[in-house]
Amino acid sequence: MVAAAGMLVAGQASAAPASSAAAAFQIQYIKRVFSGAPDTVVSGTALCPSGTRMVSSAAGNAGLAAITPLRDFSGAEAVGRLRSTASRAFLEIVVGCLPTAQVPGLSSSSWVSLTQDFFPDARGNRRGVVTCPSGMRAFGGGGSLRTPEGALSTKGNAMYSNTVTADGTGWTMKVFSGSLSEKLVITTQCAPLGDAQVEQTSIPLPITAREEIVHVPCQPGYTMISGGVYLSKPDGTEQQGRILDSLPGAEGWVASGNSHGLRDTKLVALAQCFLPTG
């Protein structure tokens, strides 16, 4: 669990940068906890308060297989395999919520949301990217495995990425499941965020089961609206492993994971940061 690294808990708003526009931009983070037997797969949903909209989705404290917004962006759902230690056997889901009037671009015709399906290869891997229209930035995205009937799947073994892309223009995810009948569904919100940039920080992972934590902050004056995580090979492509946390932290994004015994694995955290206006 990454609480010590600056996790924001239910009901708290992120600290506002020192500007009048940013001071009015208050993301409220709501957390829900779902318990179960150790080493079992659980899922759950966290909802935003009435009058607000989800702008970031996150989860932690379990081997994550999915984090994704609800179809109406009223909250988010996640899937994870609980830790084997009984005292820590829970999945936490966190949603960042904004008053509807403050969601970037929502009141104009320039705001869009995109959803796309991706199907497995012969080995059961699924990977995809949903790209925003030219001039727009991605935020509040996510992905999950879905059954042929469209229901949230709990069969996913592990996700290797679930994040805004490095250039900030799309959302990407890679996940594995042995159930070849299920597809990966990726969704993102897109808006012309203006002066926005993606910050990222990475750390090498040891070839052990030891968990490592990485935190990426936004630059001074910028506000984080969304974030994500991926496990990387030296060439930048996704690596297998175990992602345990992808959560909002103090003025940035926090991720944790381990290499699952594979060499040359990096843990990468990304944050979509922008200057609020208004």
Tab-separated table of C-alpha atoms in Angstrom:
chain	number	residue	atom	x	y	z
A	1	MET	CA	0.000	0.000	0.000
A	2	VAL	CA	1.384	3.423	-0.868
A	3	ALA	CA	-0.250	5.596	1.795
A	4	ALA	CA	3.140	6.574	3.181
A	5	ALA	CA	4.060	8.064	-0.169
A	6	GLY	CA	1.330	10.674	-0.038
A	7	MET	CA	-1.893	8.870	-0.893
A	8	LEU	CA	-4.973	11.112	-0.785
A	9	VAL	CA	-7.814	9.571	1.208
A	10	ALA	CA	-11.572	9.792	0.852
A	11	GLY	CA	-13.013	13.263	0.985
A	12	GLN	CA	-9.722	15.106	0.671
A	13	ALA	CA	-9.068	17.573	-2.143
A	14	SER	CA	-5.685	18.037	-3.743
A	15	ALA	CA	-3.714	21.060	-2.633
A	16	ALA	CA	-4.363	23.924	-5.033
A	17	PRO	CA	-1.424	25.678	-6.719
A	18	ALA	CA	-0.920	29.356	-5.983
A	19	SER	CA	-3.168	30.935	-8.611
A	20	SER	CA	-6.775	32.105	-8.553
A	21	ALA	CA	-7.761	29.792	-11.415
A	22	ALA	CA	-6.146	26.765	-9.817
A	23	ALA	CA	-7.559	27.653	-6.427
A	24	ALA	CA	-11.064	27.080	-7.808
A	25	PHE	CA	-10.034	23.738	-9.304
A	26	GLN	CA	-10.611	21.208	-6.520
A	27	ILE	CA	-10.389	17.493	-7.258
A	28	GLN	CA	-12.065	15.453	-4.537
A	29	TYR	CA	-10.737	11.919	-4.078
A	30	ILE	CA	-13.166	9.251	-2.922
A	31	LYS	CA	-11.880	5.875	-1.750
A	32	ARG	CA	-13.703	2.590	-1.219
A	33	VAL	CA	-12.239	-0.621	0.171
A	34	PHE	CA	-13.291	-4.153	-0.817
A	35	SER	CA	-12.183	-7.072	1.355
A	36	GLY	CA	-12.041	-10.786	0.687
A	37	ALA	CA	-10.144	-13.971	1.374
A	38	PRO	CA	-6.393	-13.792	0.793
A	39	ASP	CA	-5.236	-14.637	-2.740
A	40	THR	CA	-8.696	-14.322	-4.277
A	41	VAL	CA	-9.864	-11.982	-7.049
A	42	VAL	CA	-12.281	-9.206	-6.094
A	43	SER	CA	-13.857	-6.302	-7.945
A	44	GLY	CA	-15.669	-3.177	-6.884
A	45	THR	CA	-16.907	0.281	-7.792
A	46	ALA	CA	-16.296	3.751	-6.356
A	47	LEU	CA	-18.748	6.529	-7.209
A	48	CYS	CA	-18.338	10.296	-7.348
A	49	PRO	CA	-20.691	12.522	-5.337
A	50	SER	CA	-23.792	13.907	-7.026
A	51	GLY	CA	-23.031	16.889	-9.252
A	52	THR	CA	-19.461	15.777	-9.953
A	53	ARG	CA	-17.761	13.759	-12.687
A	54	MET	CA	-14.891	11.266	-12.594
A	55	VAL	CA	-11.639	12.678	-14.021
A	56	SER	CA	-9.227	10.019	-12.760
A	57	SER	CA	-9.527	6.383	-11.718
A	58	ALA	CA	-7.106	4.458	-9.542
A	59	ALA	CA	-6.699	1.323	-7.449
A	60	GLY	CA	-4.196	-0.353	-5.186
A	61	ASN	CA	-3.099	-2.839	-2.557
A	62	ALA	CA	-3.692	-5.829	-4.851
A	63	GLY	CA	-2.344	-7.422	-7.992
A	64	LEU	CA	-4.259	-5.237	-10.440
A	65	ALA	CA	-6.018	-6.591	-13.538
A	66	ALA	CA	-8.292	-3.661	-14.433
A	67	ILE	CA	-8.985	-0.006	-13.640
A	68	THR	CA	-11.629	1.666	-15.784
A	69	PRO	CA	-14.203	4.460	-15.727
A	70	LEU	CA	-17.891	3.650	-15.671
A	71	ARG	CA	-19.647	4.263	-18.977
A	72	ASP	CA	-21.295	7.457	-17.729
A	73	PHE	CA	-18.118	8.650	-15.925
A	74	SER	CA	-19.943	8.693	-12.593
A	75	GLY	CA	-17.163	6.630	-11.022
A	76	ALA	CA	-14.765	3.786	-11.689
A	77	GLU	CA	-14.403	0.050	-11.189
A	78	ALA	CA	-11.365	-2.149	-10.685
A	79	VAL	CA	-10.318	-5.792	-10.414
A	80	GLY	CA	-7.430	-7.166	-8.384
A	81	ARG	CA	-6.062	-10.323	-6.796
A	82	LEU	CA	-5.799	-9.800	-3.050
A	83	ARG	CA	-2.539	-10.226	-1.237
A	84	SER	CA	-1.857	-13.570	0.386
A	85	THR	CA	-1.398	-11.950	3.805
A	86	ALA	CA	-4.746	-11.897	5.589
A	87	SER	CA	-4.121	-8.593	7.366
A	88	ARG	CA	-3.706	-6.823	3.992
A	89	ALA	CA	-6.359	-8.679	1.960
A	90	PHE	CA	-8.292	-5.798	0.424
A	91	LEU	CA	-8.599	-3.835	-2.808
A	92	GLU	CA	-8.893	-0.060	-2.627
A	93	ILE	CA	-10.467	1.922	-5.459
A	94	VAL	CA	-10.054	5.690	-5.726
A	95	VAL	CA	-11.839	8.144	-8.007
A	96	GLY	CA	-10.920	11.774	-8.559
A	97	CYS	CA	-14.080	13.848	-8.934
A	98	LEU	CA	-14.680	17.395	-10.154
A	99	PRO	CA	-17.819	19.532	-10.105
A	100	THR	CA	-19.338	19.076	-13.547
A	101	ALA	CA	-18.920	22.756	-14.414
A	102	GLN	CA	-15.145	22.481	-13.838
A	103	VAL	CA	-14.499	19.426	-16.024
A	104	PRO	CA	-12.254	20.724	-18.828
A	105	GLY	CA	-14.135	21.193	-22.077
A	106	LEU	CA	-17.313	19.483	-20.886
A	107	SER	CA	-19.500	22.514	-21.580
A	108	SER	CA	-18.197	22.908	-25.130
A	109	SER	CA	-18.523	20.874	-28.289
A	110	SER	CA	-14.784	20.175	-28.171
A	111	TRP	CA	-15.033	17.585	-25.367
A	112	VAL	CA	-15.272	13.924	-26.413
A	113	SER	CA	-15.020	10.427	-24.947
A	114	LEU	CA	-13.722	7.424	-26.872
A	115	THR	CA	-14.081	3.660	-26.374
A	116	GLN	CA	-12.477	0.909	-28.428
A	117	ASP	CA	-12.300	-2.907	-28.261
A	118	PHE	CA	-9.110	-4.955	-28.579
A	119	PHE	CA	-8.988	-8.730	-28.996
A	120	PRO	CA	-6.404	-11.267	-27.763
A	121	ASP	CA	-3.487	-12.708	-29.614
A	122	ALA	CA	-2.845	-16.458	-29.590
A	123	ARG	CA	-1.120	-16.271	-26.198
A	124	GLY	CA	-3.877	-14.315	-24.476
A	125	ASN	CA	-2.222	-10.876	-24.450
A	126	ARG	CA	-4.326	-7.850	-25.244
A	127	ARG	CA	-2.938	-4.412	-25.893
A	128	GLY	CA	-4.397	-1.243	-27.314
A	129	VAL	CA	-4.256	2.544	-27.509
A	130	VAL	CA	-7.213	4.918	-27.844
A	131	THR	CA	-6.028	8.192	-29.386
A	132	CYS	CA	-7.729	11.565	-28.931
A	133	PRO	CA	-8.497	13.862	-31.884
A	134	SER	CA	-5.785	16.304	-32.900
A	135	GLY	CA	-5.241	19.071	-30.357
A	136	MET	CA	-6.813	17.172	-27.446
A	137	ARG	CA	-5.326	15.561	-24.355
A	138	ALA	CA	-6.405	12.345	-22.642
A	139	PHE	CA	-7.493	12.064	-19.017
A	140	GLY	CA	-9.810	9.963	-16.861
A	141	GLY	CA	-9.233	6.838	-18.931
A	142	GLY	CA	-8.794	3.164	-18.201
A	143	GLY	CA	-9.302	-0.341	-19.427
A	144	SER	CA	-10.755	-3.703	-18.463
A	145	LEU	CA	-11.425	-7.166	-19.799
A	146	ARG	CA	-15.046	-7.810	-20.809
A	147	THR	CA	-16.954	-11.026	-21.337
A	148	PRO	CA	-18.710	-11.678	-24.675
A	149	GLU	CA	-21.867	-10.351	-22.966
A	150	GLY	CA	-20.106	-7.104	-22.004
A	151	ALA	CA	-19.790	-7.745	-18.267
A	152	LEU	CA	-16.666	-6.873	-16.286
A	153	SER	CA	-14.353	-9.912	-16.210
A	154	THR	CA	-12.494	-11.099	-13.120
A	155	LYS	CA	-10.392	-13.623	-15.057
A	156	GLY	CA	-7.579	-11.232	-15.937
A	157	ASN	CA	-4.268	-12.493	-14.622
A	158	ALA	CA	-2.374	-9.192	-14.608
A	159	MET	CA	-2.211	-5.829	-16.325
A	160	TYR	CA	1.176	-4.534	-17.457
A	161	SER	CA	0.080	-1.000	-18.295
A	162	ASN	CA	-2.911	1.271	-17.752
A	163	THR	CA	-1.999	4.885	-18.343
A	164	VAL	CA	-2.141	8.072	-20.295
A	165	THR	CA	0.376	7.823	-23.130
A	166	ALA	CA	3.744	9.546	-22.806
A	167	ASP	CA	2.718	12.258	-25.287
A	168	GLY	CA	-0.547	12.866	-23.423
A	169	THR	CA	-2.797	12.309	-26.442
A	170	GLY	CA	-4.263	8.889	-25.672
A	171	TRP	CA	-4.799	6.055	-23.233
A	172	THR	CA	-3.054	2.679	-23.395
A	173	MET	CA	-3.368	-0.655	-21.630
A	174	LYS	CA	-1.916	-4.144	-21.866
A	175	VAL	CA	-3.279	-7.140	-19.964
A	176	PHE	CA	-3.087	-10.931	-20.031
A	177	SER	CA	-5.851	-13.492	-19.589
A	178	GLY	CA	-6.050	-17.122	-20.576
A	179	SER	CA	-9.714	-16.698	-21.512
A	180	LEU	CA	-9.482	-16.025	-25.259
A	181	SER	CA	-13.193	-15.213	-25.590
A	182	GLU	CA	-12.795	-11.951	-23.677
A	183	LYS	CA	-11.776	-8.606	-25.123
A	184	LEU	CA	-9.986	-5.572	-23.749
A	185	VAL	CA	-12.055	-2.381	-23.713
A	186	ILE	CA	-10.192	0.947	-23.359
A	187	THR	CA	-11.930	4.267	-22.698
A	188	THR	CA	-10.647	7.814	-22.343
A	189	GLN	CA	-11.939	11.350	-22.037
A	190	CYS	CA	-10.405	14.005	-24.295
A	191	ALA	CA	-10.351	17.787	-24.066
A	192	PRO	CA	-8.172	20.701	-25.243
A	193	LEU	CA	-6.350	21.127	-21.929
A	194	GLY	CA	-4.178	23.938	-23.293
A	195	ASP	CA	-0.868	24.151	-21.470
A	196	ALA	CA	-0.566	20.491	-20.474
A	197	GLN	CA	2.287	18.054	-20.204
A	198	VAL	CA	2.880	14.489	-19.075
A	199	GLU	CA	5.486	13.957	-16.385
A	200	GLN	CA	6.994	10.513	-15.878
A	201	THR	CA	9.472	8.912	-13.498
A	202	SER	CA	10.865	5.389	-13.568
A	203	ILE	CA	12.925	3.137	-11.317
A	204	PRO	CA	14.588	-0.227	-12.055
A	205	LEU	CA	13.032	-3.240	-10.334
A	206	PRO	CA	15.124	-5.953	-8.669
A	207	ILE	CA	14.821	-9.592	-9.764
A	208	THR	CA	12.987	-10.460	-6.559
A	209	ALA	CA	9.457	-10.304	-5.205
A	210	ARG	CA	10.301	-7.063	-3.400
A	211	GLU	CA	7.865	-4.246	-4.108
A	212	GLU	CA	9.161	-0.848	-5.158
A	213	ILE	CA	7.392	2.526	-5.189
A	214	VAL	CA	7.765	5.396	-7.659
A	215	HIS	CA	6.229	8.870	-7.401
A	216	VAL	CA	5.996	11.422	-10.209
A	217	PRO	CA	5.008	15.008	-9.282
A	218	CYS	CA	3.686	17.775	-11.503
A	219	GLN	CA	5.824	20.868	-11.954
A	220	PRO	CA	5.096	23.839	-9.660
A	221	GLY	CA	1.908	25.632	-10.687
A	222	TYR	CA	0.517	22.633	-12.574
A	223	THR	CA	-2.366	20.467	-11.388
A	224	MET	CA	-2.537	16.720	-11.896
A	225	ILE	CA	-5.798	15.609	-13.453
A	226	SER	CA	-4.976	11.975	-14.186
A	227	GLY	CA	-2.203	9.411	-14.106
A	228	GLY	CA	-1.172	5.839	-14.692
A	229	VAL	CA	1.502	3.171	-14.624
A	230	TYR	CA	3.315	0.636	-16.767
A	231	LEU	CA	6.066	-1.941	-16.512
A	232	SER	CA	8.707	-1.357	-19.156
A	233	LYS	CA	11.379	-3.323	-20.980
A	234	PRO	CA	14.609	-1.472	-21.906
A	235	ASP	CA	13.126	-0.660	-25.340
A	236	GLY	CA	10.066	1.000	-23.775
A	237	THR	CA	7.540	-1.741	-24.562
A	238	GLU	CA	5.462	-3.326	-21.822
A	239	GLN	CA	7.028	-6.008	-19.661
A	240	GLN	CA	5.271	-8.712	-17.684
A	241	GLY	CA	5.249	-8.281	-13.938
A	242	ARG	CA	2.913	-7.255	-11.152
A	243	ILE	CA	1.393	-3.810	-10.674
A	244	LEU	CA	0.087	-3.353	-7.137
A	245	ASP	CA	-0.761	0.345	-6.928
A	246	SER	CA	-1.724	3.103	-9.354
A	247	LEU	CA	-2.935	5.928	-7.165
A	248	PRO	CA	-3.016	9.716	-6.784
A	249	GLY	CA	-0.357	11.021	-4.440
A	250	ALA	CA	0.821	14.365	-3.126
A	251	GLU	CA	0.776	16.628	-6.226
A	252	GLY	CA	1.407	13.697	-8.542
A	253	TRP	CA	0.915	9.984	-9.183
A	254	VAL	CA	2.212	6.998	-7.210
A	255	ALA	CA	2.744	3.435	-8.441
A	256	SER	CA	4.184	0.254	-6.998
A	257	GLY	CA	4.976	-3.186	-8.319
A	258	ASN	CA	7.558	-5.920	-8.736
A	259	SER	CA	9.353	-7.570	-11.628
A	260	HIS	CA	7.940	-11.072	-11.132
A	261	GLY	CA	11.507	-12.335	-11.443
A	262	LEU	CA	12.198	-10.819	-14.876
A	263	ARG	CA	15.384	-8.910	-15.659
A	264	ASP	CA	15.637	-5.346	-16.954
A	265	THR	CA	12.175	-4.268	-15.796
A	266	LYS	CA	11.350	-0.647	-14.988
A	267	LEU	CA	8.370	0.637	-13.023
A	268	VAL	CA	7.060	3.832	-14.640
A	269	ALA	CA	4.547	6.308	-13.185
A	270	LEU	CA	2.981	9.024	-15.372
A	271	ALA	CA	0.921	12.117	-14.527
A	272	GLN	CA	-1.148	14.275	-16.882
A	273	CYS	CA	-0.567	17.811	-15.591
A	274	PHE	CA	-2.076	21.099	-16.789
A	275	LEU	CA	-2.613	24.721	-15.887
A	276	PRO	CA	-6.288	25.299	-14.991
A	277	THR	CA	-7.805	28.444	-16.489
A	278	GLY	CA	-10.944	30.363	-15.754
